[in-house]
Tab-separated table of C-alpha atoms in Angstrom:
chain	number	residue	atom	x	y	z
A	1	UNK	CA	-154.575	-227.415	79.978
A	2	UNK	CA	-150.760	-227.136	79.447
A	3	UNK	CA	-148.280	-230.006	78.734
A	4	UNK	CA	-147.233	-231.992	81.610
A	5	UNK	CA	-149.958	-230.934	84.088
A	6	UNK	CA	-152.749	-233.348	82.918
A	7	UNK	CA	-154.036	-236.013	84.677
A	8	UNK	CA	-153.735	-238.527	81.771
A	9	UNK	CA	-152.567	-241.910	82.534
A	10	UNK	CA	-151.149	-243.933	79.748
A	11	UNK	CA	-150.039	-247.634	79.246
A	12	UNK	CA	-148.047	-249.105	76.538
A	13	UNK	CA	-148.217	-252.820	76.480
A	14	UNK	CA	-147.750	-255.837	74.553
A	15	UNK	CA	-149.481	-259.028	74.902
A	16	UNK	CA	-147.702	-262.189	74.051
A	17	UNK	CA	-149.333	-265.440	73.713
A	18	UNK	CA	-147.075	-268.256	73.526
A	19	UNK	CA	-149.047	-270.153	70.983
A	20	UNK	CA	-148.977	-270.789	67.305
A	21	UNK	CA	-152.264	-269.217	66.788
A	22	UNK	CA	-151.448	-265.954	68.872
A	23	UNK	CA	-153.518	-263.558	66.539
A	24	UNK	CA	-156.924	-264.905	67.722
A	25	UNK	CA	-155.734	-264.739	71.364
A	26	UNK	CA	-154.715	-261.062	71.263
A	27	UNK	CA	-157.941	-259.888	69.116
A	28	UNK	CA	-160.077	-262.038	71.095
A	29	UNK	CA	-159.021	-260.268	74.263
A	30	UNK	CA	-159.213	-256.823	72.790
A	31	UNK	CA	-162.526	-257.579	71.411
A	32	UNK	CA	-164.114	-259.148	74.665
A	33	UNK	CA	-162.899	-255.858	76.589
A	34	UNK	CA	-165.088	-252.534	76.884
A	35	UNK	CA	-162.727	-249.922	75.481
A	36	UNK	CA	-165.130	-247.019	75.594
A	37	UNK	CA	-163.199	-245.532	78.648
A	38	UNK	CA	-159.686	-245.152	76.814
A	39	UNK	CA	-158.146	-243.856	73.676
A	40	UNK	CA	-156.184	-246.693	71.762
A	41	UNK	CA	-153.632	-247.148	69.251
A	42	UNK	CA	-152.003	-250.286	67.983
A	43	UNK	CA	-148.749	-250.388	65.958
A	44	UNK	CA	-146.253	-253.226	64.973
A	45	UNK	CA	-144.767	-253.685	68.451
A	46	UNK	CA	-147.286	-252.474	71.172
A	47	UNK	CA	-150.462	-250.932	72.096
A	48	UNK	CA	-150.898	-247.859	73.810
A	49	UNK	CA	-154.046	-246.720	75.669
A	50	UNK	CA	-154.841	-243.469	77.673
A	51	UNK	CA	-157.200	-241.758	79.801
A	52	UNK	CA	-158.413	-241.773	83.405
A	53	UNK	CA	-156.168	-243.707	85.769
A	54	UNK	CA	-159.112	-246.168	86.911
A	55	UNK	CA	-160.314	-246.910	83.346
A	56	UNK	CA	-156.569	-247.640	82.230
A	57	UNK	CA	-155.924	-250.043	85.029
A	58	UNK	CA	-159.426	-251.634	84.445
A	59	UNK	CA	-158.879	-252.070	80.782
A	60	UNK	CA	-155.450	-253.717	81.208
A	61	UNK	CA	-156.631	-256.109	83.789
A	62	UNK	CA	-159.747	-257.097	81.569
A	63	UNK	CA	-157.344	-257.669	78.550
A	64	UNK	CA	-155.017	-259.941	80.644
A	65	UNK	CA	-157.828	-261.885	82.254
A	66	UNK	CA	-159.418	-262.464	78.661
A	67	UNK	CA	-156.179	-263.733	77.212
A	68	UNK	CA	-155.734	-265.898	80.307
A	69	UNK	CA	-158.939	-267.629	80.089
A	70	UNK	CA	-157.994	-269.151	76.773
A	71	UNK	CA	-155.750	-271.424	78.927
A	72	UNK	CA	-152.761	-270.269	76.783
A	73	UNK	CA	-149.382	-269.392	78.384
A	74	UNK	CA	-149.592	-265.626	77.852
A	75	UNK	CA	-147.154	-262.836	78.850
A	76	UNK	CA	-147.961	-259.130	79.063
A	77	UNK	CA	-145.389	-256.375	79.360
A	78	UNK	CA	-146.736	-252.862	80.278
A	79	UNK	CA	-145.250	-249.326	80.882
A	80	UNK	CA	-147.627	-247.033	82.818
A	81	UNK	CA	-146.822	-243.518	82.562
A	82	UNK	CA	-148.167	-240.406	84.189
A	83	UNK	CA	-146.968	-236.604	84.336
A	84	UNK	CA	-144.352	-236.690	81.752
A	85	UNK	CA	-143.211	-233.097	80.854
A	86	UNK	CA	-142.904	-234.027	77.235
A	87	UNK	CA	-146.474	-235.280	77.143
A	88	UNK	CA	-149.527	-233.520	75.410
A	89	UNK	CA	-152.981	-233.275	76.506
A	90	UNK	CA	-154.292	-235.050	73.282
A	91	UNK	CA	-155.169	-238.495	72.549
A	92	UNK	CA	-157.162	-239.209	75.283
A	93	UNK	CA	-160.588	-239.496	76.682
A	94	UNK	CA	-160.428	-237.615	79.950
A	95	UNK	CA	-164.153	-236.287	79.911
A	96	UNK	CA	-165.912	-239.795	79.895
A	97	UNK	CA	-167.709	-241.013	82.799
A	98	UNK	CA	-165.738	-242.116	85.889
A	99	UNK	CA	-167.439	-245.367	86.149
A	100	UNK	CA	-165.535	-248.697	84.760
A	101	UNK	CA	-166.960	-250.860	82.343
A	102	UNK	CA	-165.278	-254.197	82.884
A	103	UNK	CA	-166.473	-256.240	85.787
A	104	UNK	CA	-165.291	-259.830	85.304
A	105	UNK	CA	-164.296	-261.143	88.815
A	106	UNK	CA	-162.987	-264.497	87.362
A	107	UNK	CA	-160.073	-265.582	89.615
A	108	UNK	CA	-156.725	-266.350	88.055
A	109	UNK	CA	-153.321	-266.573	89.531
A	110	UNK	CA	-150.508	-264.370	87.921
A	111	UNK	CA	-146.891	-264.064	88.611
A	112	UNK	CA	-145.366	-260.627	87.662
A	113	UNK	CA	-142.377	-258.205	88.308
A	114	UNK	CA	-142.590	-254.704	88.585
A	115	UNK	CA	-140.368	-251.455	88.711
A	116	UNK	CA	-141.105	-248.178	89.830
A	117	UNK	CA	-139.255	-245.065	88.426
A	118	UNK	CA	-140.163	-241.913	89.867
A	119	UNK	CA	-138.217	-239.138	87.614
A	120	UNK	CA	-136.579	-236.011	88.860
A	121	UNK	CA	-137.330	-237.058	92.496
A	122	UNK	CA	-133.974	-237.003	94.530
A	123	UNK	CA	-135.769	-239.160	97.221
A	124	UNK	CA	-137.029	-241.747	94.658
A	125	UNK	CA	-135.286	-244.825	96.411
A	126	UNK	CA	-137.439	-244.164	99.507
A	127	UNK	CA	-140.637	-244.066	97.461
A	128	UNK	CA	-139.620	-247.501	95.796
A	129	UNK	CA	-138.776	-248.984	99.363
A	130	UNK	CA	-141.962	-247.827	100.629
A	131	UNK	CA	-144.395	-249.255	97.754
A	132	UNK	CA	-142.462	-252.756	98.006
A	133	UNK	CA	-143.410	-252.549	101.860
A	134	UNK	CA	-147.023	-251.917	100.596
A	135	UNK	CA	-146.956	-255.217	98.264
A	136	UNK	CA	-145.828	-257.086	101.579
A	137	UNK	CA	-148.802	-255.543	103.425
A	138	UNK	CA	-150.984	-256.456	100.672
A	139	UNK	CA	-149.929	-260.065	100.762
A	140	UNK	CA	-149.000	-260.009	96.879
A	141	UNK	CA	-145.273	-259.873	97.551
A	142	UNK	CA	-143.149	-262.836	95.891
A	143	UNK	CA	-139.636	-262.173	96.059
A	144	UNK	CA	-136.744	-259.585	95.863
A	145	UNK	CA	-134.585	-259.659	92.915
A	146	UNK	CA	-132.369	-257.680	90.735
A	147	UNK	CA	-133.947	-254.447	89.036
A	148	UNK	CA	-137.547	-255.639	89.974
A	149	UNK	CA	-139.683	-257.018	92.752
A	150	UNK	CA	-141.768	-259.949	92.213
A	151	UNK	CA	-145.749	-259.732	92.646
A	152	UNK	CA	-148.009	-262.594	92.591
A	153	UNK	CA	-151.462	-263.721	93.569
A	154	UNK	CA	-154.728	-263.408	92.110
A	155	UNK	CA	-155.192	-260.963	89.324
A	156	UNK	CA	-157.609	-258.655	90.863
A	157	UNK	CA	-155.367	-258.529	94.091
A	158	UNK	CA	-152.449	-257.870	91.947
A	159	UNK	CA	-153.967	-255.203	89.851
A	160	UNK	CA	-155.288	-253.515	92.994
A	161	UNK	CA	-151.777	-253.193	94.337
A	162	UNK	CA	-150.431	-252.000	90.902
A	163	UNK	CA	-153.294	-249.264	90.611
A	164	UNK	CA	-152.955	-248.283	94.303
A	165	UNK	CA	-149.208	-247.970	94.218
A	166	UNK	CA	-149.016	-245.889	90.950
A	167	UNK	CA	-151.274	-243.596	92.510
A	168	UNK	CA	-149.365	-243.395	95.627
A	169	UNK	CA	-145.896	-243.191	94.268
A	170	UNK	CA	-146.446	-240.033	92.548
A	171	UNK	CA	-147.206	-236.336	94.250
A	172	UNK	CA	-148.333	-232.984	92.988
A	173	UNK	CA	-144.386	-232.080	93.536
A	174	UNK	CA	-143.035	-235.140	91.534
A	175	UNK	CA	-146.012	-235.972	89.097
A	176	UNK	CA	-143.779	-237.687	86.307
A	177	UNK	CA	-144.032	-241.451	87.302
A	178	UNK	CA	-143.136	-244.489	85.457
A	179	UNK	CA	-143.983	-248.313	86.160
A	180	UNK	CA	-142.902	-251.257	84.322
A	181	UNK	CA	-144.743	-254.512	84.812
A	182	UNK	CA	-144.108	-258.020	83.082
A	183	UNK	CA	-146.572	-260.539	83.800
A	184	UNK	CA	-146.608	-264.333	83.145
A	185	UNK	CA	-149.933	-266.552	83.187
A	186	UNK	CA	-150.669	-270.025	82.751
A	187	UNK	CA	-146.631	-270.772	82.699
A	188	UNK	CA	-145.316	-274.237	82.901
A	189	UNK	CA	-142.702	-272.383	85.206
A	190	UNK	CA	-144.793	-271.334	87.786
A	191	UNK	CA	-144.492	-273.450	90.928
A	192	UNK	CA	-147.591	-275.500	91.942
A	193	UNK	CA	-147.726	-273.962	95.404
A	194	UNK	CA	-147.850	-270.364	94.137
A	195	UNK	CA	-151.191	-271.007	92.509
A	196	UNK	CA	-154.158	-269.327	93.981
B	1	UNK	CA	-116.160	-251.588	95.835
B	2	UNK	CA	-119.346	-250.050	97.425
B	3	UNK	CA	-122.984	-250.003	96.638
B	4	UNK	CA	-123.873	-248.139	93.849
B	5	UNK	CA	-120.600	-247.359	92.664
B	6	UNK	CA	-119.841	-250.399	90.576
B	7	UNK	CA	-119.548	-250.439	86.824
B	8	UNK	CA	-122.033	-253.532	86.454
B	9	UNK	CA	-124.609	-253.311	83.799
B	10	UNK	CA	-127.714	-255.643	84.261
B	11	UNK	CA	-130.424	-256.570	81.896
B	12	UNK	CA	-133.690	-258.053	82.874
B	13	UNK	CA	-135.482	-259.642	80.017
B	14	UNK	CA	-138.054	-261.930	78.696
B	15	UNK	CA	-138.190	-263.882	75.436
B	16	UNK	CA	-141.546	-264.353	74.065
B	17	UNK	CA	-141.885	-266.827	71.031
B	18	UNK	CA	-145.470	-266.921	69.713
B	19	UNK	CA	-145.294	-270.355	69.037
B	20	UNK	CA	-146.992	-273.436	70.690
B	21	UNK	CA	-143.370	-275.165	71.195
B	22	UNK	CA	-142.102	-271.994	72.587
B	23	UNK	CA	-139.746	-273.845	75.280
B	24	UNK	CA	-137.409	-275.250	72.649
B	25	UNK	CA	-137.082	-271.858	70.923
B	26	UNK	CA	-136.016	-270.147	74.383
B	27	UNK	CA	-133.784	-273.010	75.588
B	28	UNK	CA	-132.331	-273.175	72.167
B	29	UNK	CA	-131.404	-269.569	72.006
B	30	UNK	CA	-129.905	-269.982	75.491
B	31	UNK	CA	-127.875	-272.815	74.802
B	32	UNK	CA	-126.649	-271.389	71.335
B	33	UNK	CA	-125.344	-268.178	72.869
B	34	UNK	CA	-122.066	-267.820	74.707
B	35	UNK	CA	-122.784	-267.042	78.137
B	36	UNK	CA	-119.399	-267.224	79.748
B	37	UNK	CA	-119.108	-263.368	80.120
B	38	UNK	CA	-122.190	-262.802	82.193
B	39	UNK	CA	-123.803	-264.033	85.344
B	40	UNK	CA	-127.306	-265.245	84.810
B	41	UNK	CA	-130.333	-266.451	86.895
B	42	UNK	CA	-133.728	-267.312	85.322
B	43	UNK	CA	-136.992	-267.275	87.433
B	44	UNK	CA	-140.741	-267.840	86.310
B	45	UNK	CA	-141.048	-264.588	84.626
B	46	UNK	CA	-137.868	-263.323	83.285
B	47	UNK	CA	-134.025	-263.809	83.048
B	48	UNK	CA	-131.651	-261.387	84.491
B	49	UNK	CA	-127.792	-261.232	83.044
B	50	UNK	CA	-125.022	-258.768	84.968
B	51	UNK	CA	-121.541	-258.066	84.005
B	52	UNK	CA	-119.564	-255.767	81.820
B	53	UNK	CA	-121.361	-253.603	79.507
B	54	UNK	CA	-120.122	-254.990	76.260
B	55	UNK	CA	-120.981	-258.559	77.228
B	56	UNK	CA	-124.484	-257.824	78.411
B	57	UNK	CA	-125.204	-256.294	75.014
B	58	UNK	CA	-123.378	-259.010	73.229
B	59	UNK	CA	-125.339	-261.738	75.031
B	60	UNK	CA	-128.901	-259.966	74.628
B	61	UNK	CA	-127.977	-259.535	70.752
B	62	UNK	CA	-127.130	-263.128	70.401
B	63	UNK	CA	-129.935	-264.701	72.368
B	64	UNK	CA	-132.319	-262.528	70.296
B	65	UNK	CA	-130.681	-263.312	67.125
B	66	UNK	CA	-130.692	-267.236	67.752
B	67	UNK	CA	-134.324	-266.861	68.702
B	68	UNK	CA	-135.076	-264.905	65.271
B	69	UNK	CA	-133.250	-267.659	63.274
B	70	UNK	CA	-136.037	-269.960	64.077
B	71	UNK	CA	-138.235	-268.329	61.845
B	72	UNK	CA	-140.723	-267.714	64.809
B	73	UNK	CA	-142.488	-264.540	65.562
B	74	UNK	CA	-140.799	-263.739	68.693
B	75	UNK	CA	-140.659	-260.702	71.042
B	76	UNK	CA	-138.304	-259.687	73.523
B	77	UNK	CA	-138.655	-257.260	76.347
B	78	UNK	CA	-135.593	-255.846	78.425
B	79	UNK	CA	-134.743	-253.556	80.855
B	80	UNK	CA	-131.005	-252.575	80.975
B	81	UNK	CA	-129.927	-250.781	84.260
B	82	UNK	CA	-126.825	-249.420	85.691
B	83	UNK	CA	-125.745	-247.372	88.760
B	84	UNK	CA	-128.777	-248.042	91.039
B	85	UNK	CA	-127.778	-247.010	94.336
B	86	UNK	CA	-129.618	-249.993	95.756
B	87	UNK	CA	-127.589	-252.335	93.784
B	88	UNK	CA	-124.568	-254.476	95.152
B	89	UNK	CA	-121.403	-255.525	93.624
B	90	UNK	CA	-122.218	-259.283	93.709
B	91	UNK	CA	-124.093	-261.608	91.119
B	92	UNK	CA	-121.627	-260.389	88.345
B	93	UNK	CA	-118.371	-261.280	86.417
B	94	UNK	CA	-116.651	-258.249	86.249
B	95	UNK	CA	-113.238	-259.701	86.237
B	96	UNK	CA	-113.640	-261.553	83.060
B	97	UNK	CA	-111.823	-260.894	79.698
B	98	UNK	CA	-113.264	-257.956	77.895
B	99	UNK	CA	-113.243	-259.707	74.541
B	100	UNK	CA	-116.979	-260.464	73.456
B	101	UNK	CA	-117.815	-263.986	72.693
B	102	UNK	CA	-120.668	-263.914	70.303
B	103	UNK	CA	-119.816	-262.910	66.460
B	104	UNK	CA	-122.677	-264.067	64.317
B	105	UNK	CA	-123.326	-261.388	61.854
B	106	UNK	CA	-126.461	-262.757	60.210
B	107	UNK	CA	-128.601	-259.818	59.200
B	108	UNK	CA	-132.086	-259.688	60.746
B	109	UNK	CA	-134.746	-257.037	60.392
B	110	UNK	CA	-136.025	-256.094	63.908
B	111	UNK	CA	-138.688	-253.403	64.993
B	112	UNK	CA	-138.402	-252.085	68.369
B	113	UNK	CA	-139.546	-249.274	70.835
B	114	UNK	CA	-137.189	-247.968	73.696
B	115	UNK	CA	-137.254	-245.646	76.744
B	116	UNK	CA	-134.601	-243.965	78.644
B	117	UNK	CA	-135.089	-243.155	82.422
B	118	UNK	CA	-132.117	-241.032	83.818
B	119	UNK	CA	-132.624	-241.455	87.601
B	120	UNK	CA	-132.490	-238.259	89.733
B	121	UNK	CA	-131.306	-236.026	87.074
B	122	UNK	CA	-132.992	-232.906	86.848
B	123	UNK	CA	-132.337	-232.364	83.202
B	124	UNK	CA	-133.323	-235.845	82.016
B	125	UNK	CA	-135.686	-234.788	79.410
B	126	UNK	CA	-132.774	-233.116	77.560
B	127	UNK	CA	-131.004	-236.517	77.715
B	128	UNK	CA	-133.814	-238.329	76.246
B	129	UNK	CA	-134.161	-235.834	73.343
B	130	UNK	CA	-130.410	-235.901	72.409
B	131	UNK	CA	-130.657	-239.681	72.491
B	132	UNK	CA	-133.441	-239.726	70.155
B	133	UNK	CA	-131.519	-237.502	67.890
B	134	UNK	CA	-128.873	-239.832	68.057
B	135	UNK	CA	-131.143	-242.491	66.816
B	136	UNK	CA	-132.109	-240.223	63.836
B	137	UNK	CA	-128.257	-239.560	63.055
B	138	UNK	CA	-127.502	-243.473	63.025
B	139	UNK	CA	-130.594	-244.034	60.646
B	140	UNK	CA	-132.377	-246.281	62.897
B	141	UNK	CA	-135.279	-243.986	64.261
B	142	UNK	CA	-138.419	-245.268	62.999
B	143	UNK	CA	-141.386	-243.140	64.578
B	144	UNK	CA	-142.213	-240.988	67.587
B	145	UNK	CA	-145.011	-242.250	70.012
B	146	UNK	CA	-146.497	-241.854	73.442
B	147	UNK	CA	-144.020	-243.000	76.187
B	148	UNK	CA	-141.386	-244.486	73.798
B	149	UNK	CA	-139.585	-243.974	70.428
B	150	UNK	CA	-139.551	-246.496	67.571
B	151	UNK	CA	-136.316	-247.919	66.511
B	152	UNK	CA	-135.929	-250.423	63.576
B	153	UNK	CA	-133.449	-251.771	61.114
B	154	UNK	CA	-130.727	-254.272	61.075
B	155	UNK	CA	-130.433	-256.226	64.490
B	156	UNK	CA	-126.796	-255.210	64.669
B	157	UNK	CA	-127.241	-251.571	63.778
B	158	UNK	CA	-130.272	-251.410	66.172
B	159	UNK	CA	-128.088	-252.915	69.062
B	160	UNK	CA	-125.332	-250.922	68.355
B	161	UNK	CA	-127.398	-247.953	68.639
B	162	UNK	CA	-128.551	-249.156	72.229
B	163	UNK	CA	-125.440	-250.026	73.497
B	164	UNK	CA	-123.902	-246.461	72.325
B	165	UNK	CA	-127.065	-244.736	73.821
B	166	UNK	CA	-127.018	-246.574	76.954
B	167	UNK	CA	-123.333	-245.513	77.651
B	168	UNK	CA	-123.946	-241.870	76.493
B	169	UNK	CA	-126.910	-241.057	78.499
B	170	UNK	CA	-125.218	-241.678	81.941
B	171	UNK	CA	-122.587	-239.776	83.469
B	172	UNK	CA	-120.415	-240.055	86.398
B	173	UNK	CA	-122.748	-237.171	88.070
B	174	UNK	CA	-125.901	-239.289	87.193
B	175	UNK	CA	-124.985	-242.972	87.199
B	176	UNK	CA	-128.430	-244.411	87.551
B	177	UNK	CA	-129.826	-245.134	84.185
B	178	UNK	CA	-132.422	-247.374	83.089
B	179	UNK	CA	-133.275	-248.131	79.405
B	180	UNK	CA	-136.416	-250.097	78.336
B	181	UNK	CA	-136.657	-252.179	75.245
B	182	UNK	CA	-139.551	-254.088	73.503
B	183	UNK	CA	-138.716	-255.736	70.233
B	184	UNK	CA	-140.448	-257.536	67.858
B	185	UNK	CA	-139.257	-259.972	64.948
B	186	UNK	CA	-140.692	-262.085	62.072
B	187	UNK	CA	-143.978	-260.125	62.969
B	188	UNK	CA	-147.087	-260.541	60.569
B	189	UNK	CA	-147.472	-256.955	61.614
B	190	UNK	CA	-144.413	-255.464	60.263
B	191	UNK	CA	-144.920	-253.690	56.961
B	192	UNK	CA	-143.092	-255.010	54.046
B	193	UNK	CA	-141.064	-251.864	53.019
B	194	UNK	CA	-139.854	-251.697	56.596
B	195	UNK	CA	-137.944	-254.955	56.082
B	196	UNK	CA	-134.149	-254.976	55.575
């Protein structure tokens, strides 16, 4: 397997509980999540996980949902990446079983914003517009805004959209794709009528 | 002025105080910062500011520093953007005085991670490697990692690097540039010997 040709998907994220006792919220969410499907490393600013696409999205959703269930106002910022030509085939669990391990279906309203960066693709704006249309079709589109699009709804529908769009926005010809996501949960700023 | 040809720089960011009384930290930082140089809009997930490049960086640094001075563990996630072909010339204060308004030089250690996304530029990996080298020359490079590079040091040196690299990584030929940044301050995870 050569650099840049791997199917590894990675996600670098930070979980931010707006609470004085933030450490147990973060550690509790990580401990409650089955992480066996992904490689993981934490530093002083963020955590990165790497592995098969479905495991990465399953784990991020599970961590987010566990943090949300504390009732605290939490935010998660994440960058999903695949196909970077500078990446290597190491630090991942690509040979594990494809079956995902986290199955909590608790409903939870989330409000988020995302941006797609299809790298080295001259037609990248078309990809972005197409995926925003997909959000509208899926019923999770919230608002247009500078530098991002608002996505909201139940956490499972929102992450289903993110996983689908991350898969659809890259191709064999244009493999390097980055997607950023900022998500806010249990916020006093969410309008009541937006809650699921 | 046509779409995509403007010199508008924008930054969409979220400030996350890991504190139960997070609202006064956020509002206090915004109120203590002179925002007259930029257009600003806040929604339920993030805030966006737009204007001349030096004003945008000056304002983001000032907001971050004011939040840091509360002593709380705060994180800031920001996406800087310029030259997006889908952008418009509105919602900015491009005709204001070029002189920046925030001049607080208080020292503050920060640890951060950044990534550059030069859009529609076939040579984008060279741009990224060159700017990481610039960080090493400036003495703010911390660590290599998947999907980002670690940048740390005094807040003023770190933001000087970010402003310089954001200017250097785009060109007339390749105007659309995105830079993401995650910054952590007053964190219990920072190693003591990293503190300025």
